[in-house]
Structures are given as C-alpha cells and as structure tokens.
Short mmCIF file of C-alpha atoms in Angstrom, two decimals:
data_model
loop_
_atom_site.label_atom_id
_atom_site.label_comp_id
_atom_site.label_asym_id
_atom_site.label_seq_id
_atom_site.Cartn_x
_atom_site.Cartn_y
_atom_site.Cartn_z
CA MET C 6 145.56 57.97 54.85
CA GLY C 7 142.97 56.86 57.34
CA LEU C 8 140.83 58.96 59.59
CA GLN C 9 143.15 58.10 62.46
CA ALA C 10 146.12 59.71 60.73
CA ILE C 11 144.12 62.86 60.01
CA PHE C 12 143.13 63.14 63.66
CA PHE C 13 146.69 62.40 64.78
CA TYR C 14 148.07 65.27 62.72
CA LEU C 15 145.22 67.54 63.83
CA PHE C 16 145.79 66.88 67.55
CA ALA C 17 149.56 66.95 67.19
CA PHE C 18 149.55 70.21 65.24
CA ILE C 19 147.22 71.96 67.69
CA ALA C 20 149.22 70.62 70.63
CA VAL C 21 152.52 71.86 69.26
CA ALA C 22 151.09 75.19 68.14
CA SER C 23 149.44 75.87 71.49
CA ALA C 24 152.58 74.72 73.33
CA PHE C 25 154.39 77.42 71.39
CA MET C 26 151.70 79.90 72.36
CA VAL C 27 152.14 78.96 76.04
CA ILE C 28 155.64 80.42 76.03
CA SER C 29 154.98 83.27 73.62
CA ALA C 30 151.63 84.62 74.85
CA LYS C 31 151.95 88.05 76.48
CA ASN C 32 149.28 87.51 79.10
CA PRO C 33 150.05 84.72 81.62
CA VAL C 34 146.35 83.81 81.88
CA HIS C 35 146.30 83.23 78.13
CA SER C 36 149.40 81.05 78.58
CA VAL C 37 147.56 78.85 81.09
CA LEU C 38 144.56 78.63 78.79
CA PHE C 39 146.82 77.49 75.96
CA LEU C 40 148.42 74.98 78.34
CA ILE C 41 144.95 73.57 78.95
CA LEU C 42 144.53 73.26 75.19
CA VAL C 43 147.81 71.31 75.07
CA PHE C 44 146.53 68.92 77.75
CA PHE C 45 143.28 68.51 75.85
CA ASN C 46 145.06 67.55 72.65
CA ALA C 47 147.38 65.21 74.54
CA ALA C 48 144.23 63.48 75.82
CA GLY C 49 143.09 63.21 72.21
CA LEU C 50 146.39 61.60 71.26
CA PHE C 51 146.03 59.10 74.11
CA LEU C 52 142.57 58.24 72.81
CA LEU C 53 143.98 57.59 69.34
CA THR C 54 146.46 55.06 70.72
CA GLY C 55 143.59 53.27 72.51
CA ALA C 56 144.60 54.39 76.01
CA GLU C 57 141.12 55.69 76.82
CA PHE C 58 141.53 55.43 80.59
CA LEU C 59 144.72 57.50 80.56
CA ALA C 60 143.04 60.07 78.30
CA MET C 61 140.15 60.50 80.71
CA ILE C 62 142.43 60.61 83.76
CA LEU C 63 144.47 63.29 82.02
CA LEU C 64 141.26 65.29 81.59
CA VAL C 65 140.06 64.75 85.16
CA VAL C 66 143.34 65.26 86.99
CA TYR C 67 145.32 67.70 84.90
CA ILE C 68 142.63 69.84 83.31
CA GLY C 69 139.88 69.39 85.87
CA ALA C 70 141.97 69.93 88.99
CA VAL C 71 145.62 70.90 88.52
CA ALA C 72 145.11 73.46 85.77
CA VAL C 73 142.13 74.97 87.59
CA LEU C 74 144.29 75.70 90.62
CA PHE C 75 147.07 76.89 88.36
CA LEU C 76 144.71 79.29 86.60
CA PHE C 77 143.37 80.34 89.98
CA VAL C 78 146.86 81.29 91.17
CA VAL C 79 147.91 83.02 87.96
CA MET C 80 144.73 85.11 87.92
CA MET C 81 145.37 86.28 91.48
CA LEU C 82 148.98 87.28 90.83
CA ASP C 83 149.78 90.86 90.07
CA ILE C 84 152.42 90.37 87.41
CA ASP C 85 154.62 93.11 86.05
CA PHE C 86 155.09 92.21 82.39
CA ALA C 87 158.03 94.53 81.78
CA GLU C 88 159.99 92.95 84.63
CA LEU C 89 159.07 89.51 83.38
CA ARG C 90 160.38 90.28 79.88
CA SER C 91 163.69 91.72 81.07
CA GLY C 92 165.07 88.41 82.35
CA VAL C 93 164.52 86.44 79.15
CA LEU C 94 168.10 86.56 77.85
CA GLN C 95 169.54 85.86 81.26
CA TYR C 96 167.58 82.62 81.64
CA ALA C 97 167.80 81.56 78.00
CA PRO C 98 170.95 79.38 78.32
CA VAL C 99 169.44 77.31 81.14
CA GLY C 100 166.23 76.89 79.16
CA ILE C 101 168.10 75.85 76.04
CA LEU C 102 170.16 73.36 78.06
CA ILE C 103 167.05 71.76 79.57
CA GLY C 104 165.41 71.67 76.14
CA LEU C 105 168.46 69.90 74.68
CA ILE C 106 168.49 67.31 77.48
CA VAL C 107 164.79 66.54 77.00
CA ALA C 108 165.28 66.32 73.23
CA ALA C 109 168.24 63.94 73.66
CA GLU C 110 166.24 61.71 76.00
CA LEU C 111 163.31 61.64 73.58
CA ILE C 112 165.66 60.67 70.75
CA VAL C 113 167.13 57.85 72.84
CA VAL C 114 163.71 56.51 73.80
CA ILE C 115 162.19 56.74 70.34
CA GLY C 116 165.36 55.55 68.63
CA GLY C 117 165.54 52.57 70.95
CA SER C 118 162.00 51.49 70.21
CA VAL C 119 162.56 51.98 66.46
CA LEU C 120 165.79 49.92 66.43
CA THR C 121 164.52 47.07 68.61
CA PRO C 122 160.72 47.13 68.66
CA ASP C 123 160.53 43.87 70.65
CA ALA C 124 162.63 45.07 73.57
CA ALA C 125 159.68 46.76 75.25
CA ARG C 126 157.66 43.57 75.16
CA SER C 127 160.37 41.34 76.59
CA ILE C 128 161.20 43.35 79.70
CA THR C 129 157.71 44.24 80.92
CA MET C 130 154.47 42.36 81.34
CA PRO C 131 152.99 40.71 78.26
CA ILE C 132 150.59 43.18 76.66
CA PRO C 133 147.05 41.78 76.70
CA ASN C 134 144.87 41.83 73.64
CA PRO C 135 142.97 45.15 73.72
CA ALA C 136 139.91 43.54 72.16
CA GLU C 137 139.24 41.28 75.13
CA ARG C 138 140.55 43.39 78.00
CA THR C 139 139.67 47.03 78.67
CA ASN C 140 142.68 49.09 79.57
CA THR C 141 141.02 50.23 82.80
CA ALA C 142 140.99 46.63 84.03
CA ALA C 143 144.52 45.96 82.76
CA LEU C 144 145.93 49.05 84.49
CA GLY C 145 144.08 48.18 87.68
CA ASP C 146 145.52 44.66 87.65
CA VAL C 147 149.06 45.88 87.19
CA LEU C 148 148.83 48.66 89.77
CA TYR C 149 146.98 46.78 92.50
CA THR C 150 148.61 43.34 92.23
CA ASN C 151 152.09 43.45 90.68
CA TYR C 152 153.10 46.89 91.86
CA VAL C 153 150.86 47.31 94.88
CA TYR C 154 153.73 48.24 97.24
CA PHE C 155 155.11 50.89 94.89
CA PHE C 156 151.63 52.22 94.42
CA GLN C 157 151.04 52.43 98.17
CA ILE C 158 154.41 54.10 98.71
CA ALA C 159 153.62 56.67 96.03
CA GLY C 160 150.34 57.35 97.83
CA LEU C 161 152.17 57.75 101.14
CA VAL C 162 154.63 60.21 99.60
CA LEU C 163 151.71 62.30 98.39
CA LEU C 164 150.08 62.08 101.81
CA VAL C 165 153.28 63.31 103.48
CA ALA C 166 153.48 66.18 101.00
CA MET C 167 149.87 67.09 101.73
CA ILE C 168 150.35 67.01 105.50
CA GLY C 169 153.54 69.04 105.09
CA ALA C 170 151.70 71.73 103.16
CA ILE C 171 148.99 71.89 105.79
CA VAL C 172 151.48 72.04 108.66
CA LEU C 173 153.42 74.83 106.97
CA THR C 174 150.37 77.00 106.42
CA LEU C 175 148.39 76.24 109.57
CA ARG C 176 148.41 78.99 112.18
CA HIS C 177 146.65 78.64 115.47
CA ARG C 178 145.46 82.10 116.32
CA THR C 179 143.92 82.78 119.68
CA ASN C 180 141.10 85.22 120.38
CA ILE C 181 139.19 84.29 117.27
CA LYS C 182 135.54 83.34 117.40
CA ARG C 183 134.90 80.12 115.52
CA GLN C 184 131.65 78.37 114.82
CA ASP C 185 131.29 75.07 116.65
CA ILE C 186 128.45 73.36 114.86
CA SER C 187 128.03 70.49 117.31
CA LYS C 188 127.79 72.97 120.18
CA GLN C 189 125.12 74.92 118.31
CA VAL C 190 123.14 71.83 117.50
CA ALA C 191 123.33 70.62 121.09
CA ARG C 192 121.74 73.80 122.40
CA THR C 193 118.27 73.33 123.82
CA PRO C 194 115.77 75.88 125.11
CA ALA C 195 116.72 74.78 128.62
CA THR C 196 120.36 75.82 128.18
CA ALA C 197 119.82 78.83 125.93
CA VAL C 198 116.73 80.60 127.21
CA GLU C 199 116.07 81.86 130.66
CA VAL C 200 112.56 82.86 131.58
CA VAL C 201 112.52 85.66 134.08
CA LYS C 202 109.53 87.07 135.85
CA VAL C 203 109.97 90.83 135.81
CA LYS C 204 108.25 92.91 138.34
CA PRO C 205 106.85 96.17 136.95
CA GLY C 206 109.15 99.11 137.52
CA GLN C 207 112.20 97.03 138.56
CA GLY C 208 113.81 95.50 135.48
CA VAL C 209 115.95 92.38 135.47
CA MET Z 6 135.47 54.68 46.81
CA ASP Z 7 132.43 52.65 47.81
CA SER Z 8 134.17 51.44 50.94
CA PHE Z 9 135.15 55.00 51.78
CA PHE Z 10 131.48 55.97 51.74
CA SER Z 11 130.33 52.95 53.72
CA ILE Z 12 133.10 53.27 56.33
CA TYR Z 13 133.32 57.00 56.89
CA VAL Z 14 130.61 59.02 55.19
CA TRP Z 15 127.39 57.19 56.07
CA PRO Z 16 128.20 56.45 59.71
CA GLY Z 17 129.42 60.01 60.03
CA LEU Z 18 126.20 61.42 58.55
CA ILE Z 19 124.08 59.17 60.76
CA MET Z 20 126.01 60.28 63.82
CA VAL Z 21 125.57 63.94 62.88
CA ALA Z 22 121.83 63.40 62.38
CA GLN Z 23 121.52 61.62 65.74
CA SER Z 24 123.46 64.34 67.50
CA LEU Z 25 121.31 67.07 65.92
CA LEU Z 26 118.12 65.27 66.93
CA LEU Z 27 119.38 64.86 70.50
CA LEU Z 28 120.48 68.50 70.63
CA VAL Z 29 117.12 69.81 69.41
CA CYS Z 30 115.19 67.63 71.87
CA LEU Z 31 117.56 68.64 74.65
CA LEU Z 32 117.22 72.36 73.95
CA VAL Z 33 113.42 72.18 73.85
CA PHE Z 34 113.50 70.17 77.05
CA ILE Z 35 115.76 72.76 78.66
CA ALA Z 36 113.30 75.49 77.66
CA TYR Z 37 110.54 73.71 79.56
CA ILE Z 38 112.79 72.77 82.47
CA LEU Z 39 113.52 76.49 82.87
CA LEU Z 40 109.82 77.23 82.86
CA ALA Z 41 109.15 74.40 85.31
CA ASP Z 42 111.85 75.76 87.60
CA ARG Z 43 110.16 79.17 87.68
CA LYS Z 44 106.66 77.71 88.01
CA ILE Z 45 107.61 75.43 90.91
CA TRP Z 46 109.40 78.25 92.66
CA ALA Z 47 106.34 80.45 92.16
CA ALA Z 48 103.96 77.77 93.41
CA VAL Z 49 105.94 77.31 96.63
CA GLN Z 50 105.73 81.06 97.23
CA LEU Z 51 102.02 81.13 96.31
CA ARG Z 52 102.66 83.17 93.15
CA ARG Z 53 101.51 82.38 89.64
CA GLY Z 54 104.88 82.48 87.92
CA PRO Z 55 105.17 83.26 84.19
CA ASN Z 56 101.64 83.04 82.79
CA VAL Z 57 101.38 85.63 80.01
CA VAL Z 58 103.11 84.23 76.93
CA GLY Z 59 101.04 81.38 75.52
CA PRO Z 60 98.59 79.20 77.47
CA PHE Z 61 99.77 78.93 81.12
CA GLY Z 62 102.94 80.76 80.06
CA LEU Z 63 104.14 77.73 78.10
CA PHE Z 64 106.00 79.82 75.52
CA GLN Z 65 107.75 82.03 78.06
CA SER Z 66 111.18 80.47 77.50
CA PHE Z 67 110.93 81.01 73.74
CA ALA Z 68 109.95 84.64 74.26
CA ASP Z 69 112.99 85.00 76.53
CA LEU Z 70 115.14 83.40 73.86
CA LEU Z 71 114.01 85.91 71.24
CA LYS Z 72 114.56 88.76 73.67
CA PHE Z 73 118.10 87.63 74.42
CA VAL Z 74 118.97 87.14 70.77
CA PHE Z 75 117.70 90.54 69.62
CA LYS Z 76 119.27 92.57 72.41
CA GLU Z 77 122.62 94.23 72.00
CA PRO Z 78 125.58 92.33 73.39
CA ILE Z 79 127.66 94.71 75.48
CA ILE Z 80 131.33 94.02 76.05
CA PRO Z 81 132.86 96.09 78.87
CA ALA Z 82 135.72 98.32 77.77
CA GLY Z 83 138.17 96.82 80.25
CA ALA Z 84 137.21 93.23 79.45
CA ASN Z 85 139.53 90.75 77.83
CA LYS Z 86 137.45 90.50 74.68
CA SER Z 87 138.43 87.09 73.32
CA VAL Z 88 138.23 85.27 76.66
CA PHE Z 89 135.04 87.16 77.51
CA LEU Z 90 133.31 85.79 74.43
CA LEU Z 91 134.99 82.39 74.64
CA ALA Z 92 133.70 81.70 78.17
CA PRO Z 93 129.97 81.28 77.32
CA LEU Z 94 130.93 79.15 74.32
CA VAL Z 95 133.07 76.90 76.50
CA SER Z 96 130.34 76.54 79.07
CA VAL Z 97 127.63 75.61 76.53
CA THR Z 98 129.84 73.33 74.43
CA LEU Z 99 131.07 71.33 77.41
CA ALA Z 100 127.62 71.02 78.94
CA LEU Z 101 126.17 69.71 75.67
CA ALA Z 102 129.19 67.53 74.75
CA THR Z 103 128.60 65.27 77.73
CA TRP Z 104 125.26 64.15 76.32
CA ALA Z 105 127.05 62.11 73.64
CA VAL Z 106 127.51 59.20 76.03
CA ILE Z 107 124.24 59.35 78.01
CA PRO Z 108 122.11 56.26 77.24
CA LEU Z 109 118.48 57.43 77.03
CA ASN Z 110 117.15 53.95 76.37
CA GLU Z 111 118.49 50.49 75.58
CA ASN Z 112 121.03 51.13 72.77
CA TRP Z 113 119.89 54.74 72.44
CA VAL Z 114 123.27 56.30 72.86
CA ILE Z 115 125.37 58.19 70.35
CA ALA Z 116 128.76 56.98 71.58
CA ASN Z 117 128.66 53.82 73.69
CA ILE Z 118 132.23 54.11 74.97
CA ASN Z 119 133.88 51.89 77.58
CA VAL Z 120 134.87 54.73 79.87
CA GLY Z 121 131.52 56.55 79.61
CA ILE Z 122 131.24 57.54 83.27
CA LEU Z 123 134.83 58.81 83.31
CA TYR Z 124 134.10 60.87 80.21
CA VAL Z 125 131.08 62.45 81.90
CA PHE Z 126 133.09 63.09 85.04
CA ALA Z 127 135.98 64.57 83.05
CA ILE Z 128 133.85 66.90 80.96
CA SER Z 129 131.75 68.03 83.91
CA SER Z 130 134.94 68.83 85.81
CA LEU Z 131 135.88 71.13 82.92
CA GLU Z 132 132.68 73.13 83.25
CA VAL Z 133 134.35 75.25 85.91
CA TYR Z 134 136.40 76.87 83.14
CA GLY Z 135 133.38 78.62 81.67
CA ILE Z 136 132.82 80.27 85.04
CA ILE Z 137 136.46 81.10 85.83
CA MET Z 138 137.06 82.51 82.36
CA SER Z 139 133.92 84.64 82.39
CA GLY Z 140 134.71 85.91 85.87
CA TRP Z 141 138.28 86.83 85.04
CA ALA Z 142 137.63 88.25 81.57
CA SER Z 143 134.93 90.60 82.85
CA ASN Z 144 137.65 92.57 84.66
CA SER Z 145 135.28 93.56 87.42
CA LYS Z 146 135.28 92.64 91.07
CA TYR Z 147 131.94 90.88 91.53
CA PRO Z 148 132.41 88.50 88.62
CA PHE Z 149 135.94 87.78 89.80
CA LEU Z 150 134.79 86.99 93.34
CA GLY Z 151 132.11 84.73 91.88
CA ALA Z 152 134.67 82.93 89.74
CA LEU Z 153 137.02 82.36 92.68
CA ARG Z 154 134.22 80.99 94.82
CA SER Z 155 133.07 78.74 92.05
CA ALA Z 156 136.54 77.33 91.36
CA ALA Z 157 137.03 76.28 94.98
CA GLN Z 158 133.48 75.01 95.30
CA MET Z 159 133.39 72.87 92.18
CA VAL Z 160 136.82 71.34 92.80
CA SER Z 161 135.81 70.46 96.38
CA TYR Z 162 132.56 68.76 95.51
CA GLU Z 163 134.01 66.92 92.54
CA VAL Z 164 136.08 64.91 95.00
CA SER Z 165 133.06 63.46 96.76
CA ILE Z 166 131.22 62.98 93.45
CA GLY Z 167 134.25 61.00 92.29
CA PHE Z 168 134.09 58.73 95.34
CA VAL Z 169 130.35 58.21 94.88
CA ILE Z 170 130.98 57.17 91.30
CA VAL Z 171 133.75 54.81 92.46
CA THR Z 172 131.30 53.09 94.85
CA VAL Z 173 128.78 52.58 92.07
CA LEU Z 174 131.53 51.27 89.80
CA LEU Z 175 132.64 48.79 92.47
CA CYS Z 176 129.11 47.39 92.53
CA VAL Z 177 128.80 47.34 88.73
CA GLY Z 178 132.29 46.37 87.62
CA SER Z 179 132.18 48.47 84.45
CA LEU Z 180 132.66 52.10 83.45
CA ASN Z 181 130.12 51.83 80.67
CA LEU Z 182 126.94 53.80 81.41
CA SER Z 183 124.66 51.22 79.78
CA ASP Z 184 126.26 48.45 81.86
CA ILE Z 185 125.57 50.50 84.99
CA VAL Z 186 121.88 50.50 84.10
CA TYR Z 187 121.86 46.78 83.23
CA ALA Z 188 123.49 46.01 86.58
CA GLN Z 189 120.46 47.50 88.34
CA LYS Z 190 118.09 44.95 86.80
CA ASP Z 191 118.63 42.80 89.86
CA GLY Z 192 119.94 43.82 93.23
CA LEU Z 193 118.76 44.16 96.80
CA GLY Z 194 115.11 43.34 95.97
CA THR Z 195 115.83 40.15 94.04
CA MET Z 196 118.32 39.09 96.69
CA VAL Z 197 115.53 38.75 99.26
CA GLY Z 198 113.29 36.97 96.75
CA LEU Z 199 111.14 39.80 95.38
CA PRO Z 200 110.59 40.09 91.62
CA ASN Z 201 112.51 42.75 89.65
CA SER Z 202 111.41 46.14 90.89
CA PHE Z 203 112.58 49.61 91.81
CA LEU Z 204 114.00 48.15 95.02
CA ASP Z 205 116.85 46.69 92.96
CA TRP Z 206 118.18 50.05 91.91
CA HIS Z 207 121.21 51.49 93.57
CA TRP Z 208 119.33 54.23 95.42
CA LEU Z 209 118.34 51.72 98.08
CA SER Z 210 121.49 49.65 98.39
CA LEU Z 211 123.73 52.73 98.26
CA PHE Z 212 121.34 55.15 99.94
CA PRO Z 213 123.95 57.33 101.71
CA MET Z 214 125.82 57.73 98.43
CA PHE Z 215 122.56 58.68 96.68
CA VAL Z 216 122.07 61.51 99.16
CA ILE Z 217 125.69 62.64 98.91
CA PHE Z 218 125.53 62.57 95.12
CA PHE Z 219 122.33 64.59 95.05
CA ILE Z 220 123.67 67.28 97.36
CA SER Z 221 127.07 67.38 95.66
CA GLY Z 222 125.22 67.65 92.35
CA LEU Z 223 123.51 70.78 93.67
CA ALA Z 224 126.90 72.23 94.60
CA GLU Z 225 128.55 71.15 91.37
CA THR Z 226 125.93 72.91 89.24
CA ASN Z 227 125.84 76.03 91.47
CA ARG Z 228 122.20 75.49 92.33
CA PRO Z 229 120.70 76.96 95.48
CA PRO Z 230 121.46 76.47 98.37
CA PHE Z 231 125.01 76.43 97.00
CA ASP Z 232 124.66 79.21 94.42
CA LEU Z 233 127.40 81.33 96.00
CA PRO Z 234 129.16 82.06 92.67
CA GLU Z 235 126.08 84.01 91.62
CA ALA Z 236 124.65 84.93 95.00
CA GLU Z 237 122.44 87.89 94.14
CA SER Z 238 122.39 89.31 97.64
CA GLU Z 239 126.19 89.57 97.79
CA LEU Z 240 127.58 89.53 94.26
CA VAL Z 241 124.67 90.91 92.16
CA ALA Z 242 124.81 87.98 89.72
CA GLY Z 243 128.35 86.72 90.31
CA TYR Z 244 130.26 85.75 87.21
CA MET Z 245 127.34 86.78 84.96
CA VAL Z 246 127.21 90.44 86.01
CA GLU Z 247 128.86 91.88 82.90
CA TYR Z 248 127.09 89.62 80.42
CA SER Z 249 124.10 90.61 78.35
CA SER Z 250 121.96 89.26 75.49
CA ALA Z 251 123.20 86.16 73.64
CA PRO Z 252 126.36 85.49 75.70
CA TYR Z 253 124.28 85.69 78.87
CA MET Z 254 121.75 83.31 77.38
CA MET Z 255 124.54 80.87 76.58
CA LEU Z 256 125.81 80.96 80.16
CA MET Z 257 122.28 80.22 81.38
CA LEU Z 258 121.89 77.48 78.78
CA GLY Z 259 125.16 75.87 79.86
CA GLU Z 260 124.07 76.02 83.48
CA TYR Z 261 120.73 74.36 82.82
CA ALA Z 262 122.27 71.75 80.49
CA ALA Z 263 124.67 70.88 83.32
CA ILE Z 264 121.76 70.62 85.78
CA LEU Z 265 119.88 68.35 83.41
CA LEU Z 266 123.03 66.28 83.03
CA ILE Z 267 123.35 65.80 86.79
CA CYS Z 268 119.66 64.81 86.87
CA SER Z 269 120.12 62.19 84.19
CA LEU Z 270 123.36 60.99 85.77
CA THR Z 271 121.48 60.49 89.06
CA THR Z 272 118.88 58.57 87.07
CA ILE Z 273 121.51 56.33 85.49
CA LEU Z 274 123.61 55.74 88.58
CA PHE Z 275 120.89 55.36 91.19
CA LEU Z 276 117.40 55.21 89.68
CA GLY Z 277 117.83 52.47 87.10
CA GLY Z 278 118.02 54.56 83.92
CA TRP Z 279 115.38 53.44 81.45
CA LEU Z 280 114.20 50.42 83.50
CA PRO Z 281 110.50 50.35 84.47
CA PRO Z 282 109.81 50.55 88.23
CA LEU Z 283 108.04 47.18 88.30
CA ASP Z 284 108.59 44.22 86.01
CA ILE Z 285 104.97 43.82 84.91
CA ALA Z 286 103.68 43.76 81.34
CA VAL Z 287 101.85 47.10 81.35
CA LEU Z 288 104.88 48.99 82.55
CA ASN Z 289 107.22 47.07 80.24
CA TRP Z 290 105.19 48.26 77.22
CA VAL Z 291 106.00 51.86 78.04
CA PRO Z 292 109.14 52.80 76.07
CA GLY Z 293 112.29 53.14 78.18
CA ILE Z 294 112.83 56.73 77.11
CA ILE Z 295 109.58 57.69 78.88
CA TRP Z 296 110.82 56.16 82.12
CA PHE Z 297 114.15 57.91 81.68
CA VAL Z 298 112.51 61.30 81.13
CA LEU Z 299 110.10 60.77 84.03
CA LYS Z 300 112.89 59.85 86.43
CA GLY Z 301 115.08 62.70 85.25
CA SER Z 302 112.18 65.14 85.66
CA PHE Z 303 111.54 63.81 89.14
CA VAL Z 304 115.13 64.51 90.13
CA PHE Z 305 114.83 67.97 88.62
CA PHE Z 306 111.64 68.52 90.61
CA LEU Z 307 113.67 67.79 93.74
CA PHE Z 308 116.31 70.29 92.54
CA ALA Z 309 113.61 72.93 92.03
CA MET Z 310 112.02 72.26 95.42
CA VAL Z 311 115.39 72.57 97.15
CA LYS Z 312 115.87 75.91 95.42
CA ALA Z 313 112.49 77.06 96.65
CA PHE Z 314 112.80 76.27 100.32
CA VAL Z 315 116.41 75.91 101.44
CA PRO Z 316 118.24 79.08 102.46
CA ARG Z 317 121.67 79.76 100.98
CA TYR Z 318 124.72 78.33 102.73
CA ARG Z 319 127.48 80.50 104.04
CA TYR Z 320 130.76 79.92 102.22
CA ASP Z 321 132.66 78.39 105.16
CA GLN Z 322 129.71 76.10 105.86
CA LEU Z 323 129.80 75.01 102.23
CA MET Z 324 133.49 74.14 102.47
CA ARG Z 325 132.96 72.39 105.78
CA LEU Z 326 130.18 70.26 104.33
CA GLY Z 327 132.28 69.30 101.33
CA TRP Z 328 135.60 68.54 102.99
CA LYS Z 329 134.71 67.58 106.56
CA VAL Z 330 131.43 65.74 106.07
CA PHE Z 331 131.05 64.41 102.53
CA LEU Z 332 134.68 63.53 101.82
CA PRO Z 333 135.24 61.29 104.90
CA LEU Z 334 131.76 59.81 104.56
CA SER Z 335 132.14 58.90 100.89
CA LEU Z 336 135.71 57.65 101.42
CA ALA Z 337 134.49 55.41 104.23
CA MET Z 338 131.66 54.15 102.03
CA VAL Z 339 134.11 53.24 99.26
CA ILE Z 340 136.12 51.13 101.71
CA ILE Z 341 133.05 49.56 103.33
CA THR Z 342 131.51 48.74 99.95
CA ALA Z 343 134.76 47.21 98.71
CA PHE Z 344 135.05 45.04 101.83
CA VAL Z 345 131.42 43.94 101.72
CA LEU Z 346 131.67 43.05 98.05
CA LYS Z 347 134.93 41.17 98.57
CA LEU Z 348 133.83 39.26 101.68
CA THR Z 349 130.37 38.30 100.44
CA GLY Z 350 131.51 37.65 96.88
CA TRP Z 351 128.59 39.58 95.34
CA ALA Z 352 130.75 41.28 92.73
#
C-alpha cells in the first residue's frame, strides 16, 4: 500500500466523519466548521488525483469565500435549538428520499465507469498527458476555446443573479446625509471659508 | 525495504528538517520584525521604543515571549471552549503553512508546486477563520464586532488581490512562484536596451497593481490604517479582547507571520524575489537569500511607516476603497494587460 492510498483513506475517513458531524452537531456554528473540514479534505482528495487547480479553487472559492459568508450568517442567527430538533421526524422522509436519489445516481455513475472504463474517453476531449501539460493550462484551454460560449453564459447568469440580489435589497431613502468624496475633495478655501471683517461690538 | 527507505523515509526526514529550519529562522525573524515595528513607530513619534531588555532592547521580543508563556491562560466562562482554543491554533498554523511554497532563493523552496501562487492565495484566504472563530467563541460583544468587521474586510480585499495576482500571472504565464521570479530577469528595462536591472521587475511595468497590492495587503493583514477588527479606540482590542497569555501570543504570531508573508509575496510578485538589483559581478556574489530578506524587510519598513503616520480609515471608507476603487481599477488592469499582451505578442 503506497503513501497515496494511506492519504486517500485518511482524507476520505475524515471527510466522511466530519460530514456526519455536520448533521449531528448540536451547535450550528460547529456544523459549519465541520463542513469546512469536509471541504478541506475534498481538496486533499482532488490533490491526490492530480487535479491541483481544482483543489486550490475549492479552497479559494468554497472555504475562502462561500463558507466564510455562511459562517457569518449562521453566527448572526438567533437559533432556537429545541424548535429545530422538533421537526426532525417530520422532514426525515424527504431527506431519506433525496439521499436515496443521490446514492442511486452515484451508483449509476461509478458503475458505468467500472463497466466501460473507455466510455469517458471516447465521448469527451482526449485527456492530455499530465506530465507535459499542467491542468491549469488544460482547463483554461477547454473553458476559453471549446466551451467559451457556455462559459460566458454561465458568467452572465451569475451577473443577473448578482444584480437581482442588489435590486431586491437596495432602498433609496431620502433625507439621509451621505458622504460625497469628490465634493469634499473639490472644496477649496475660496468656496469653504469666508473671511469677514468684524467691527468691534457688532458681531457678524 | 531499502527502496522504502530511499523513497519515503529519507526524503520525508529531509523535508521535516528543512521545514524545521525554515520555521526556526522565521520565528526568530518575526521576533525582530516585531521589535522593528515598535522601534520604527517609536522613532516616528520621537520616542525611544523598547530599550531595556538587552542592548538597544534587542531581546525585548524574547522577554515578551517568556512573559506570555508563563502567564495564566484565562478562558471566559461563557466562551465556547474548544473553538476558543482552536482559533489561535488555526491562525498560527495557516500563517506558517503558506511558507512551504515561498522560494527564498534559487531552488530554496520546500515544495516547488505548480500552483504555488494559488496555494498561497488559498491559504491566506483561510486566515480569516482564525479571526472569526476567536471573535465568535469569545462570546462577548467587542470580539464579535471585530470578527464581523474582519470577515467583510478580508473577503472584500481578497477580490482585488486576486485580480492583481491574475495580472502578474498573465505576464508570467505560470502559477509557479519560482517561475514568477525568473520571468522578472528581463522586462521593461531590457526591452529598451538597458542591461538586466531592477527596472525589469514587475513593480515598474505593473506599477498601479503594485500599489493596489500593497494597500490591499495592509487591509488583508489588518494592519493600520485598516486595523478596524482590532481598533483599540472603538473595540478595545477587537477579536483579541478575551485572550491572554499563550493563546494571545499565538494570535499575534499568526498576525505577524501573515504580514511577513504579504511582504515576501510582494517581493516575489513585484520586486524580483532573490534577483540582485543590478546585474554586476559584485552584486551577483551576494547570495540571493540576502537580497530576498533585504527586499522583504524594505516592504515591511513601508508597512511600519504606514502604521506610524496614516490615520485609521472609517469602515464605510474602507469598503468604498475596496469595492468602488480597487475592484474596478484592478479589473480594468486585467483586461488592459491581457489586450496589450495579446496585441503586442509579448507573452
């Protein structure tokens, strides 16, 4: 058993164990922290398969940004644990159903690649030799040449979602003093200061 | 069995030894960086700074270390104990883990990985967890406010740091940190016919990005003028309020290791890493590590000077600078750089 196998079982075990902790931890903040641990180990598994770019992107995007905001929100929530617990049995059938569907899909995908290992190679692009091509460059080639339109459309969908979120939350309130930096910078002594000669005993 | 030793055990032992050596050097360096920070700050304010322990106060940081270690760690009764103690560990471990891929000299790097810069970016984006966890686990309002500020701040400035890195990568064509340094051997200076010099480094050709990276680096490491997560005039000490003794020391250590990392990253991305400033024999004899340390220290000197004479930003100004100034500017620079490189065929 090589070092790679040892690390695979290490990452996989921690990932599965902390995934279990995500749903069983009492404190939701602990759940999110365990979720981060799951992401971390998934990044480790990506590294083991040689997909170093994906591993790093998983770290940057999911742990560095998405999970931070997630943690941010969960920390701010005032959650009533007793109320949260009471609904478990009610939602269990839906959860079990979704779990079964995901499991079935996984079995189909893995079973398919076990039965016909060459199928994946024949329908997609030829896989370049990892020794002479870094996977950053290979991914970039595929995304920006072959699938550039899909990539752009995906970007546009995200842009629309972002604008939608801003539009939904933006309120224009009147009677609020806001700082206008350009106006402040443009102020000169001539426009801001008035020199007045005051006669004694009269005031301005 | 022989092959087992030659494949796994010896390389593993060598790597452990290298890492330990780097760690020890780094920690000693951090001790003196801390002292330098205080001394520079003092000098700007016409004070003496720490000058009691050892000659010129040179052993001050070690005295502080002993003090922190021997004091009693206090854990607040309402704190979430495990997360409270985990937070300083996370912050130190992440800050030190990044150093595995930093090339200090030609081939002086513990892990010369292909996606080095992404690794650094990824790990430094995780450093926010140390702060959020410590702020939340303290179960007290000032640390929590500090943690919330820090989360928003670090996520905002990471975006522009990411775009700055993308611009450098466009010019270099590799994510490997050593390749980024090699790419600065010739550049703007050699293009107009000068010999290899400091004019070739990216700081000149990508000057706006250099400035953005420096300022975003200040914000990313919570240095003044962007030290709102620990603003002493508003939040006492922000996320560190409830910490004492060794855990506090670890938070400080993580913070300074992150600052040093940003300094060395600036050196690698913009100041030519270990390359000598002029390609003449005398300067080439000086080992690259010396140049690296000198450049890194210079960047840290700038950090310390900024701390000494720039007043703290207000929080909305901080957000405005990050999202309304740096983000459009760096995004525009990415596009301009890509077009220039494509049209002129330089890359």
